[in-house]
Coordinates of C-alpha atoms and ligand atoms in Angstrom, one line a residue:
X233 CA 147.6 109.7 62.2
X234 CA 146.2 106.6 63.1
X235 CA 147.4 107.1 66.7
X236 CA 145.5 110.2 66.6
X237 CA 142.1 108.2 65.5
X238 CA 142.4 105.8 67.9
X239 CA 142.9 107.7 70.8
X240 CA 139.5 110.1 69.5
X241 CA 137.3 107.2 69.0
X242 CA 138.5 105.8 72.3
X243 CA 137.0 108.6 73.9
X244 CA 133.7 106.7 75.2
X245 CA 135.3 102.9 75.9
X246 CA 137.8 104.7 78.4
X247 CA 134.8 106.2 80.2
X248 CA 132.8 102.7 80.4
X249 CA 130.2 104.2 78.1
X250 CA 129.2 101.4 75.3
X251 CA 128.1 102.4 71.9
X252 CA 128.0 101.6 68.1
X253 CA 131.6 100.8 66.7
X254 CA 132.9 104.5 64.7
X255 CA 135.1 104.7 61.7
X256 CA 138.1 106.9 61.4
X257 CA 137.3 110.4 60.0
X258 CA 133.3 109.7 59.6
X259 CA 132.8 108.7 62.8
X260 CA 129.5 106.7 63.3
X261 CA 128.1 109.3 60.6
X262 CA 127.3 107.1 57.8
X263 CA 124.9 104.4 59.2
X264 CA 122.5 107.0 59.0
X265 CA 123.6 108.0 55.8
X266 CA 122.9 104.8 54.5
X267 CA 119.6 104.0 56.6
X268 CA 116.6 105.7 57.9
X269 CA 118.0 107.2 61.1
X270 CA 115.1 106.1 63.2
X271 CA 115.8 102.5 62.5
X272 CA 119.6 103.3 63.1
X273 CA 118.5 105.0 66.1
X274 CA 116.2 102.2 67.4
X275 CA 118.8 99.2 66.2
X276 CA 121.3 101.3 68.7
X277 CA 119.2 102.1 71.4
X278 CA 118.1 98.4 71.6
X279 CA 122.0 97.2 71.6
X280 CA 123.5 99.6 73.5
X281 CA 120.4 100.9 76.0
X282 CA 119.2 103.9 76.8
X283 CA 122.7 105.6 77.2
X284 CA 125.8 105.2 74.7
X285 CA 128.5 106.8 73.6
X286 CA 128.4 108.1 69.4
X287 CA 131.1 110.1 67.4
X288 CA 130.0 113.1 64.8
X289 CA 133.0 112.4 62.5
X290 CA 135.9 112.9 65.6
X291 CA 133.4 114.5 68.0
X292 CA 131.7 112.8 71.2
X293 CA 128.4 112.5 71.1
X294 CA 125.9 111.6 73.8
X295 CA 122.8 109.5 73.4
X296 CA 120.2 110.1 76.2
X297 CA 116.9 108.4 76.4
X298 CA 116.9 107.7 80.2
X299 CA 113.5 109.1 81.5
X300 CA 115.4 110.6 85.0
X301 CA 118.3 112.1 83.0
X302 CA 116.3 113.5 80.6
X303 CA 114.5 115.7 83.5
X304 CA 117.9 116.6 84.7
X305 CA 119.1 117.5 81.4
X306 CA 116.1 119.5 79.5
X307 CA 114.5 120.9 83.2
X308 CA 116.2 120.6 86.4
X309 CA 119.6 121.2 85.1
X310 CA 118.4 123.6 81.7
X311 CA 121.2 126.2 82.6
X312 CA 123.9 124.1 82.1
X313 CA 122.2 122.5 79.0
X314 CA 120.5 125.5 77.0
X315 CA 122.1 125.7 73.8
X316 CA 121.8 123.3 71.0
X317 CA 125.4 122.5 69.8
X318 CA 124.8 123.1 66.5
X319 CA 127.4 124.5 64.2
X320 CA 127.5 128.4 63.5
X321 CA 126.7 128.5 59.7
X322 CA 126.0 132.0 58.4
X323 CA 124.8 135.3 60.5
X324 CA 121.5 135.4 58.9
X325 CA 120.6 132.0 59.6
X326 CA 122.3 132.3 63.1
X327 CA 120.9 135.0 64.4
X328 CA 117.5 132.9 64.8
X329 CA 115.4 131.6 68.2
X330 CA 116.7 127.8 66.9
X331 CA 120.1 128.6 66.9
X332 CA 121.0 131.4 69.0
X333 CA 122.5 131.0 72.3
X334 CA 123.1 132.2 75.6
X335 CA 121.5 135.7 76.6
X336 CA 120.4 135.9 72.8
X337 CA 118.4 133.2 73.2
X338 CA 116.4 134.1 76.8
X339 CA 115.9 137.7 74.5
X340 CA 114.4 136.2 71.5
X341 CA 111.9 133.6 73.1
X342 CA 111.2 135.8 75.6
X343 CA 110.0 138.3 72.8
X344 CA 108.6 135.3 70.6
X345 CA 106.7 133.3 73.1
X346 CA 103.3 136.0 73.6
X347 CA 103.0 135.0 69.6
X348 CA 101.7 132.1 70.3
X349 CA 99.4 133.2 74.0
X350 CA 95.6 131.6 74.1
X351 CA 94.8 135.2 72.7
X352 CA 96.9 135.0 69.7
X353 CA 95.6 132.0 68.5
X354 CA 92.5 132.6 68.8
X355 CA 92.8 135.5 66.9
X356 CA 94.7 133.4 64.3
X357 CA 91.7 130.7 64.3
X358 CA 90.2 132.3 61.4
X359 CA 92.9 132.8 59.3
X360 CA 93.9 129.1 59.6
X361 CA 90.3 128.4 58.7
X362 CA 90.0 130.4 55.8
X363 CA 93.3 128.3 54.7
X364 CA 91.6 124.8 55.5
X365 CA 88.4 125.8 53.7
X366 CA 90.4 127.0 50.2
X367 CA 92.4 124.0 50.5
X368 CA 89.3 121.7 50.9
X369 CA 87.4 123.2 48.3
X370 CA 90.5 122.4 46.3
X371 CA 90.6 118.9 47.3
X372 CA 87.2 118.6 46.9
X373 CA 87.0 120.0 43.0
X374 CA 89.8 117.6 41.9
X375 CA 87.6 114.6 44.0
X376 CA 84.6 115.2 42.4
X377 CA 86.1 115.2 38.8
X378 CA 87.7 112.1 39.4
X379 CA 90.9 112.3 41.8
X380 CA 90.5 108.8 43.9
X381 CA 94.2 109.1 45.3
X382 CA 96.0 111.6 47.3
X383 CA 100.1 111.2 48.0
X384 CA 99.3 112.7 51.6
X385 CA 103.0 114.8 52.0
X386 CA 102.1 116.7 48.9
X387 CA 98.8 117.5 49.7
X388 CA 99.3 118.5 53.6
X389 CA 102.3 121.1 52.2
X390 CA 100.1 122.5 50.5
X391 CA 97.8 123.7 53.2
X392 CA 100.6 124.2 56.0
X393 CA 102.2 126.5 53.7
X394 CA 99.4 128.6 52.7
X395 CA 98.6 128.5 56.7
X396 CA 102.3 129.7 57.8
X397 CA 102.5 132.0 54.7
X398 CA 99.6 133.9 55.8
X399 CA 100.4 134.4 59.7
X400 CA 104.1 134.9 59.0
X401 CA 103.7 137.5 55.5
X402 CA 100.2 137.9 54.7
X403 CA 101.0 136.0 51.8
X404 CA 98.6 134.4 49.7
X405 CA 100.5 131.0 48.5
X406 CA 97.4 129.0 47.6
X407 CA 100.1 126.1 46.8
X408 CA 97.3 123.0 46.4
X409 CA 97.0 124.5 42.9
X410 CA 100.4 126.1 42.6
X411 CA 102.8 123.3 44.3
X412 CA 105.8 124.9 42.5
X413 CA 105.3 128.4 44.0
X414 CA 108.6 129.7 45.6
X415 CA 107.9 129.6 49.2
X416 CA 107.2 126.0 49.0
X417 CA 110.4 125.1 46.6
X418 CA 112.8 127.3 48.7
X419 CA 111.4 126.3 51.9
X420 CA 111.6 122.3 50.8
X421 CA 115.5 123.1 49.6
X422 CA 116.9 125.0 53.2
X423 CA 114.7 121.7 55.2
X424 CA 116.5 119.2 53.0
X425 CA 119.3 120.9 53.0
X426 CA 119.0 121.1 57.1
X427 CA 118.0 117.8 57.4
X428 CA 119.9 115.8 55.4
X429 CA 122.5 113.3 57.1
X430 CA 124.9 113.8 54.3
X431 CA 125.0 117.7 54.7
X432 CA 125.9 117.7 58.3
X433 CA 128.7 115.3 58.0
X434 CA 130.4 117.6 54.9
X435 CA 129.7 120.4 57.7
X436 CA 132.1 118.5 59.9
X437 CA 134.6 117.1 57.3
X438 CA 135.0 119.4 54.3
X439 CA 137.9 122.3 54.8
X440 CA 135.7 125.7 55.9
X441 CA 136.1 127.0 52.2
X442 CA 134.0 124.3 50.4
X443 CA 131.3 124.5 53.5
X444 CA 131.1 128.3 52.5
X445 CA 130.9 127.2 48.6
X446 CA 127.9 125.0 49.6
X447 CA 126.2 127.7 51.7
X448 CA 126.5 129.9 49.4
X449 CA 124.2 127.5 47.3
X450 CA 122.0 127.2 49.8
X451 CA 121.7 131.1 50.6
X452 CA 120.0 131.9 47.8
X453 CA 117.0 130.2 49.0
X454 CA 117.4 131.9 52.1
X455 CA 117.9 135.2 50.3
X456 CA 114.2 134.7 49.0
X457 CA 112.6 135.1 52.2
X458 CA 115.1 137.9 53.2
X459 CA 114.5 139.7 50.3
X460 CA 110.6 139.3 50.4
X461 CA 110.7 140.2 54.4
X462 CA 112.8 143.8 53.5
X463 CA 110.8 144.7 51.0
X464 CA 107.3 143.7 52.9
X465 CA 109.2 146.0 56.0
X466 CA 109.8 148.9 53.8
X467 CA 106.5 149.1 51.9
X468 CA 104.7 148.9 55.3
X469 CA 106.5 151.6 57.3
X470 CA 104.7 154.1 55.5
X471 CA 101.2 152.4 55.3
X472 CA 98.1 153.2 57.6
X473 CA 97.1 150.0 58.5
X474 CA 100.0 147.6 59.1
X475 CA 98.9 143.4 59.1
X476 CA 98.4 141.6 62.1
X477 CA 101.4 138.9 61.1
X478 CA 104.8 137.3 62.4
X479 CA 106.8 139.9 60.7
X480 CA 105.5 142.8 61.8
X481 CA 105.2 141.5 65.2
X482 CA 109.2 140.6 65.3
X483 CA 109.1 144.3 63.5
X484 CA 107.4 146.0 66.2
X485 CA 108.6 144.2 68.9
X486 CA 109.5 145.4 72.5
X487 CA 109.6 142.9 74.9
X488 CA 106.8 142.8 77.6
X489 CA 107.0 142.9 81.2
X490 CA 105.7 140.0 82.3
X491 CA 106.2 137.4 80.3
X492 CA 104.1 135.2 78.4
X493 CA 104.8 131.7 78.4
X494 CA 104.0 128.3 77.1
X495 CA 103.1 124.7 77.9
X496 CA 104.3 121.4 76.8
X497 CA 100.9 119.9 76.9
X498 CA 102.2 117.1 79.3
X499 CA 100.6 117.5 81.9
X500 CA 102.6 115.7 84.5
X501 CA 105.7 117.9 83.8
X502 CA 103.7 121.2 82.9
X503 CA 104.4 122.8 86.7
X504 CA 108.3 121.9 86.7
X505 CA 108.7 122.9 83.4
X506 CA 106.5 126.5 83.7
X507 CA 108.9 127.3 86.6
X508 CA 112.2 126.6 85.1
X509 CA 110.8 128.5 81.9
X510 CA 110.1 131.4 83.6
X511 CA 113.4 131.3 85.6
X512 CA 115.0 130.6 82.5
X513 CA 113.4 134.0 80.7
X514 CA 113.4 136.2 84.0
X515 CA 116.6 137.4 83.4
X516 CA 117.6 141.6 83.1
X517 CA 117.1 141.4 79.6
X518 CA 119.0 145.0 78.6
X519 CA 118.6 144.7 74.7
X520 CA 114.7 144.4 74.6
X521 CA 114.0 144.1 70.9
X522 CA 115.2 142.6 67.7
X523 CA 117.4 144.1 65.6
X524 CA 116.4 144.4 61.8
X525 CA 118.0 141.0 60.5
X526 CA 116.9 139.6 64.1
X527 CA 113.1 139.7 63.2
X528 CA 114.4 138.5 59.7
X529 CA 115.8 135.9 60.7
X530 CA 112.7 134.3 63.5
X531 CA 110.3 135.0 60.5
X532 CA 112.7 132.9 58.2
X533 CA 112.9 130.0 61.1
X534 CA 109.1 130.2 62.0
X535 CA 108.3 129.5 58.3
X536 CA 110.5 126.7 57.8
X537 CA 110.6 124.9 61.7
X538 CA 106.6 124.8 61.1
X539 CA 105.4 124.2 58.0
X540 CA 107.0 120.8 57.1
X541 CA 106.7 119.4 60.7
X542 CA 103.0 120.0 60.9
X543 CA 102.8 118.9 57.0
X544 CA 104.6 115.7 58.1
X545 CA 101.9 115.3 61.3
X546 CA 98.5 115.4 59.2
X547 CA 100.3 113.2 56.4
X548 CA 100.9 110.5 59.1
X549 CA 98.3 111.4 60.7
X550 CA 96.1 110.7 57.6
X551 CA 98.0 107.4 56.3
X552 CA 96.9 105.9 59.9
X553 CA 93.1 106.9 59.4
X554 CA 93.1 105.3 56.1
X555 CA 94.7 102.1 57.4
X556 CA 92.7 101.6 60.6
X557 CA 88.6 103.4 59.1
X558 CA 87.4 101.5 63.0
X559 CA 89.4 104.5 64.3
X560 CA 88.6 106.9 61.4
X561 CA 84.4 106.4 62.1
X562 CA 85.0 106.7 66.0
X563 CA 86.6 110.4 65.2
X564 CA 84.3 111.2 62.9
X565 CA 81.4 110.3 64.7
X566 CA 83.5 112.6 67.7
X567 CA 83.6 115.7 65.7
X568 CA 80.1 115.4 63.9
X569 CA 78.9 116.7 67.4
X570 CA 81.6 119.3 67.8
X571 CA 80.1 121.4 64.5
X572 CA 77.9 124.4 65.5
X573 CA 74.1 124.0 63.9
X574 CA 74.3 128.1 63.7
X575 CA 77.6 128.5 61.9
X576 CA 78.1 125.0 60.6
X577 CA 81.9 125.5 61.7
X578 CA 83.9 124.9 64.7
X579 CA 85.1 126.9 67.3
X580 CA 88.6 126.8 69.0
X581 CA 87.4 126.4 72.3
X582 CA 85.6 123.0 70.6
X583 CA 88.2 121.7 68.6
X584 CA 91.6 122.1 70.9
X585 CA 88.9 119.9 73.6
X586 CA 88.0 117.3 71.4
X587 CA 89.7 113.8 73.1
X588 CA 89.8 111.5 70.5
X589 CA 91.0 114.0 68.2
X590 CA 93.8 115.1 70.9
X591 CA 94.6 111.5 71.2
X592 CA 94.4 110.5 67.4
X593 CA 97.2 113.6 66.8
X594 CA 99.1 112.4 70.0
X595 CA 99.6 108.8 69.1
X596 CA 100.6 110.3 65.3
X597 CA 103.3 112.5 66.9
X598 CA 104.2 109.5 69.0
X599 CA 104.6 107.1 66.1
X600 CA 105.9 109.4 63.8
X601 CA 107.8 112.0 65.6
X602 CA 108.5 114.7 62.2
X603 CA 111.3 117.0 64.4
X604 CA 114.8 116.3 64.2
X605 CA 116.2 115.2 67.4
X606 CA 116.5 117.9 70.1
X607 CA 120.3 118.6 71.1
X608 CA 121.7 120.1 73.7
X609 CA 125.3 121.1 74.7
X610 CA 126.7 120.9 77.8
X611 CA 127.9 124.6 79.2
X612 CA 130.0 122.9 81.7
X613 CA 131.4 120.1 83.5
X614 CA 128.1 118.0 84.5
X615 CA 127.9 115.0 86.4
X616 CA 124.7 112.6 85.8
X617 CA 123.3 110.3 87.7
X618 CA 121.0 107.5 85.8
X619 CA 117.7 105.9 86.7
X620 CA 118.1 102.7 86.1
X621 CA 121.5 101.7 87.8
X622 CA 122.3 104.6 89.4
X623 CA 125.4 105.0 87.7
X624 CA 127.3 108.0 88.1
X625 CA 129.3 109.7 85.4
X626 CA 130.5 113.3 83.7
X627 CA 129.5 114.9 80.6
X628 CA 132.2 117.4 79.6
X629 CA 131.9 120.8 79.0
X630 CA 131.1 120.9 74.9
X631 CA 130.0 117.3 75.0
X632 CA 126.7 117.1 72.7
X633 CA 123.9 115.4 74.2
X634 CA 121.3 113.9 71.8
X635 CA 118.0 112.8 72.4
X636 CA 116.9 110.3 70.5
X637 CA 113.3 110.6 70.4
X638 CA 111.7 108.0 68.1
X639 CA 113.7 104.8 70.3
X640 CA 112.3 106.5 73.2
X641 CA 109.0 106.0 71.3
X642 CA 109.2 103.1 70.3
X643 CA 110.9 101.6 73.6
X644 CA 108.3 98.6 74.8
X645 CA 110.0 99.5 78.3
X646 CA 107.7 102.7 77.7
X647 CA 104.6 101.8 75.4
X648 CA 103.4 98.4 75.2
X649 CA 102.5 97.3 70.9
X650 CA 104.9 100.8 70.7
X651 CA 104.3 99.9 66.6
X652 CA 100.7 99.8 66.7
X653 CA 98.7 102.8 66.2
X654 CA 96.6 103.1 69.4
X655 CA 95.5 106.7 70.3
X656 CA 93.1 105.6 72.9
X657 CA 97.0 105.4 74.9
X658 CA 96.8 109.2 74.8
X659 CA 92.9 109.8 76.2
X660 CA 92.1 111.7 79.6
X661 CA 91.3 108.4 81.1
X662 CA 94.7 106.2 80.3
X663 CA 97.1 109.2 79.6
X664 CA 98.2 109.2 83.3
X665 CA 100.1 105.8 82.2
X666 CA 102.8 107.3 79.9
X667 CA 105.5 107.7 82.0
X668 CA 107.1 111.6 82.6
X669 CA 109.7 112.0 79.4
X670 CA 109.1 109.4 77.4
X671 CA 106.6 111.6 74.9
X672 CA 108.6 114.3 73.6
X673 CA 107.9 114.9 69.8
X674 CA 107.7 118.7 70.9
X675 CA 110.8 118.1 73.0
X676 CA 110.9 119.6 77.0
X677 CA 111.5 122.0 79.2
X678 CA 112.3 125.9 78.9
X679 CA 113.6 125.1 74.7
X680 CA 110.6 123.0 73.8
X681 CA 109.1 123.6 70.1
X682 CA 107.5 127.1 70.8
X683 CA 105.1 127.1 68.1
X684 CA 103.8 123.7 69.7
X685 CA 100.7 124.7 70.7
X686 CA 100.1 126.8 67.0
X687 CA 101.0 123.3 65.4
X688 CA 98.6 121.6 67.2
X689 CA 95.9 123.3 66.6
X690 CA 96.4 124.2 62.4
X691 CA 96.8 120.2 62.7
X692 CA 93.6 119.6 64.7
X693 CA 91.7 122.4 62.7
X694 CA 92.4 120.7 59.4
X695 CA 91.8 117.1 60.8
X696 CA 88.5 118.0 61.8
X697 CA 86.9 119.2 58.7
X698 CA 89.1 116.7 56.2
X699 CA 87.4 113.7 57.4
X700 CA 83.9 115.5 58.2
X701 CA 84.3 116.1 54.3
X702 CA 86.5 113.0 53.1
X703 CA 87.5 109.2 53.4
X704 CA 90.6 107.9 53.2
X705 CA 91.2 104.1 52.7
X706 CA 94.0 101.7 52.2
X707 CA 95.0 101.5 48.5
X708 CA 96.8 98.3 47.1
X709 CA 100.0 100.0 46.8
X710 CA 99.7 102.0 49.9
X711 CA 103.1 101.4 51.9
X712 CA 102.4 99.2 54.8
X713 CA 104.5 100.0 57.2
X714 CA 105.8 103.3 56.0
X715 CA 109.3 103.2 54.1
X716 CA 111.4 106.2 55.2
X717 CA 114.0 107.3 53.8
X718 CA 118.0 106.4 54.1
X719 CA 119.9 109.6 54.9
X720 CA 117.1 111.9 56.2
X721 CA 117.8 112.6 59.8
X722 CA 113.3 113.1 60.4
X723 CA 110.8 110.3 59.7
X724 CA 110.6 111.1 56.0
X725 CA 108.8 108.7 54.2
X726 CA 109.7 107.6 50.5
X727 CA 105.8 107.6 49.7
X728 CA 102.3 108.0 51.8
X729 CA 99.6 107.2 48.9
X730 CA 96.3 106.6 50.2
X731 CA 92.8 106.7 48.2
X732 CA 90.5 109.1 48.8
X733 CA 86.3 109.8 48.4
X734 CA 83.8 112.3 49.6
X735 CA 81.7 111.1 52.1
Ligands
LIG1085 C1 103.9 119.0 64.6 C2 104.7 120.1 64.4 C3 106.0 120.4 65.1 C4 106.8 119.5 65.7 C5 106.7 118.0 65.8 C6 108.0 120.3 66.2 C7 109.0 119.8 66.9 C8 110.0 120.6 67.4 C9 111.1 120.1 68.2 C10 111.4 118.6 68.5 C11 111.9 121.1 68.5 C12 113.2 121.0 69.4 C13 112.8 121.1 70.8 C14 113.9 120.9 71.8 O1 115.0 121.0 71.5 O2 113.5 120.5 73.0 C15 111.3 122.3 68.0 C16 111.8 123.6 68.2 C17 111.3 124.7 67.6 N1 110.1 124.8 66.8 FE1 108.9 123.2 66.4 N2 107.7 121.6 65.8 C18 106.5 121.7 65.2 C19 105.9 122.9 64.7 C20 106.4 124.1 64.8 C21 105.8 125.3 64.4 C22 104.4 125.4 63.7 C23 106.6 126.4 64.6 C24 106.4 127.9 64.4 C25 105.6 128.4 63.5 C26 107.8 125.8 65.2 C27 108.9 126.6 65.6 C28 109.9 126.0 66.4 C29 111.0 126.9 66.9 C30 111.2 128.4 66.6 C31 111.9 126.0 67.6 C32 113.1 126.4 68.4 C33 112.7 126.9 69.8 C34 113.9 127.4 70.7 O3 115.0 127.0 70.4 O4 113.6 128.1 71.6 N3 107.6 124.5 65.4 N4 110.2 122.0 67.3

């Protein structure tokens, strides 16, 4: 047995591939269980450089932050690398864009990706408005009777919720002043449940019958939204006018001929990465629409990929406002302009142009990357070829490949003061300086974060009119820097408490 252990977690030194030391049965699984992964992460990173060698309990794992292999792995090379090697857990939850692979895959985000066209969102503008303007009305009661201190996570669910209930259901959530409604508590048990270190390693060391016990648990949080989704199907085939939302969209759905796609944002990479994306999607697709539980399933995984990220973005996003108000009155005196005197709102043309904004949310997402880490799995036999020392080595077929996205953030080899807040890194002018793959909180190439450009904008949207309305300042027991949390695997913060007053 212990022959058997050695010769596993021997499986990077005997390649010349460095990395933290691993424990028999757990692997290199528990640091993170008992620290916040992204100091983990960075400690490793900094010790072991910008490739090493990991275990998940007895299984290989690649770090990757190398700039060049990262272009080879999520672009150039996306064929061999385009599934995430994730574990199959149950066919609901499988049968989603995250987690399918393969030709199941190219279908779904091939049918998904027009959701979130220049059209779509424009047509979604004033839905996400409507959201912002109940939740700020919300804010702004509890302010004006007294409320001097907001604990930013809370209030931030609150509105991306309502937002992603309405285009995914056409549900009215209105969770500011119902926190405990049931999309927000089932939602926040399948993300913790998700993103919790100590789940995946009982994935990978409990015997299959207790990992089916503890799904089980968890499916009846996912049964909520598959029970609201068939009975929201079924009531609408019969009805005249059918809502213009995420389900009925997947319902509908037949896949177009040419197909829509979507940017990263980076500009340096945007050409590369359309062409591979379209390559990636041009494929014979002979099975052009979703099946039943299919469109169940994307609505399921569109709800829960985007509301806590984008929660997680403004509540950051916020904290850093309130801590540096030199940037808070430059943005503010930005956006005063941006309002039309006609409508006294703003438009989306206006607000997804806005640079200081853009470069406020940037440096956020920088800082404070809220996805887990994107993964991919090698389909084959690959050999890589580093930038730094040209070293030239193979990644076997099955090998994960993680990329660990908040080092690569925080590397000074790729942003100088990397743990200062500093958006004016991100504006038209200096932008050209952040080197190709080292920003990737939405990830890259042909599996980026589709609803990127969605998230960006219900997080500019809300940013816009919160501080036209609000001020946030540094409390005495504001955190300073942020605490996160020991066994999350995202930058989940313990508390973000800020104080608050109209302006
Ligand atoms: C600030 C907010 C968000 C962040 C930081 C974020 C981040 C990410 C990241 C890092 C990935 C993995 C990318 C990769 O592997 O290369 C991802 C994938 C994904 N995200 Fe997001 N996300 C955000 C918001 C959203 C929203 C609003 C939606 C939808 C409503 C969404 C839906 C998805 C889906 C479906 C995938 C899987 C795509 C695929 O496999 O083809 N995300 N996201």
């Amino acid at each position: 047995m212990q022959y058997k252990w050695y010769r596993i977690l021997n499986y990077w030194s005997v390649r010349n591939i460095s990395g933290p030391k691993p424990i028999p049965l757990f692997g290199n699984t528990l640091s993170p269980i008992l620290r916040p992964k992204p100091l983990v992460e960075l400690e490793w990173y900094k010790t072991y450089g910008p490739i090493y060698g990991k275990y998940n309990c007895g299984k290989p794992e690649l770090s990757v932050a190398d700039p060049v292999l990262l272009k080879q792995i999520l672009v150039k090379d996306f064929h061999k690398f385009r599934n995430r090697g994730v574990a199959k857990v149950d066919d609901v939850v499988f049968a989603n864009i995250f987690l399918a692979i393969d030709d199941d895959w190219k279908r779904m985000r091939a049918i998904a990706s027009p959701l979130f066209s220049t059209g779509k969102l424009k047509h979604m503008c004033p839905v996400i408005n409507e959201c912002c303007d109940n939740f700020l009305a919300a804010l702004d009661r509890d302010v004006s009777t007294g409320r001097t201190e907001v604990e930013l996570k809370q209030v931030m669910a609150a509105y991306t919720v309502d937002v992603i209930g309405k285009c995914v259901f056409s549900v009215d959530t209105d969770s500011y002043c119902d926190p405990n409604n049931p999309f927000t508590t089932k939602a926040n048990w399948i993300l913790k449940h998700f993103t919790t270190s100590s789940s995946a390693l009982l994935t990978n060391i409990l015997p299959t019958f207790l990992t089916k016990r503890l799904a089980a648990i968890g499916s009846s949080n996912i049964m909520f939204f598959k029970h609201l989704s068939k009975r929201l199907i079924s009531e609408r085939k019969n009805a005249a006018k059918k809502p213009n939302d995420f389900l009925q969209y997947f319902t509908d759905m037949k896949i177009e001929d040419n197909n829509t796609t979507t940017t990263t944002g980076a500009d340096s990479v945007a050409t590369d990465e359309l062409m591979i994306e379209k390559r990636a999607l041009s494929a014979v697709l002979k099975k052009k629409k979703l099946t039943t539980d299919e469109a169940i399933a994307q609505t399921i995984v569109f709800f829960i990929a985007g509301y806590e990220t984008t929660a997680t973005a403004l509540a950051y996003c916020t904290y850093e406002l309130a801590l540096n108000p030199d940037i808070q009155d430059r943005l503010v005196a930005e956006t005063r302009e941006a309002f039309s005197e006609n409508t006294g709102d703003i438009d989306y043309e206006t607000v997804i142009r806005l640079p200081l904004l853009d470069a406020v949310i940037s440096e956020t997402l920088r800082k404070y990357p809220p996805g887990i880490n994107p993964l991919r799995k090698a389909a084959e036999d690959v050999m890589l070829t580093t930038g730094t020392d040209g070293l030239t080595f193979k990644v076997e077929k099955g090998t994960n490949v993680e990329i660990p996205v908040y080092a690569i953030h925080h590397s000074p080899d790729n942003y100088s003061d990397a743990f200062i807040f500093k958006p004016d890194r991100f504006l038209p002018q200096n932008r050209h300086n952040i080197k190709p793959y080292t920003y990737l909180p939405f990830g890259a190439g042909p599996r980026h974060c589709i609803g990127m450009r969605f998230a960006l904008l219900m997080a500019k949207l809300a940013m816009v009119k919160l501080i036209r309305q609000f001020r946030f300042y540094r409390l005495p027991t504001t955190d300073v820097p942020v605490v996160f949390t020991a066994g999350r695997l995202t930058v989940h913060s313990c508390s973000l408490r800020v104080g608050v007053e109209k302006r």
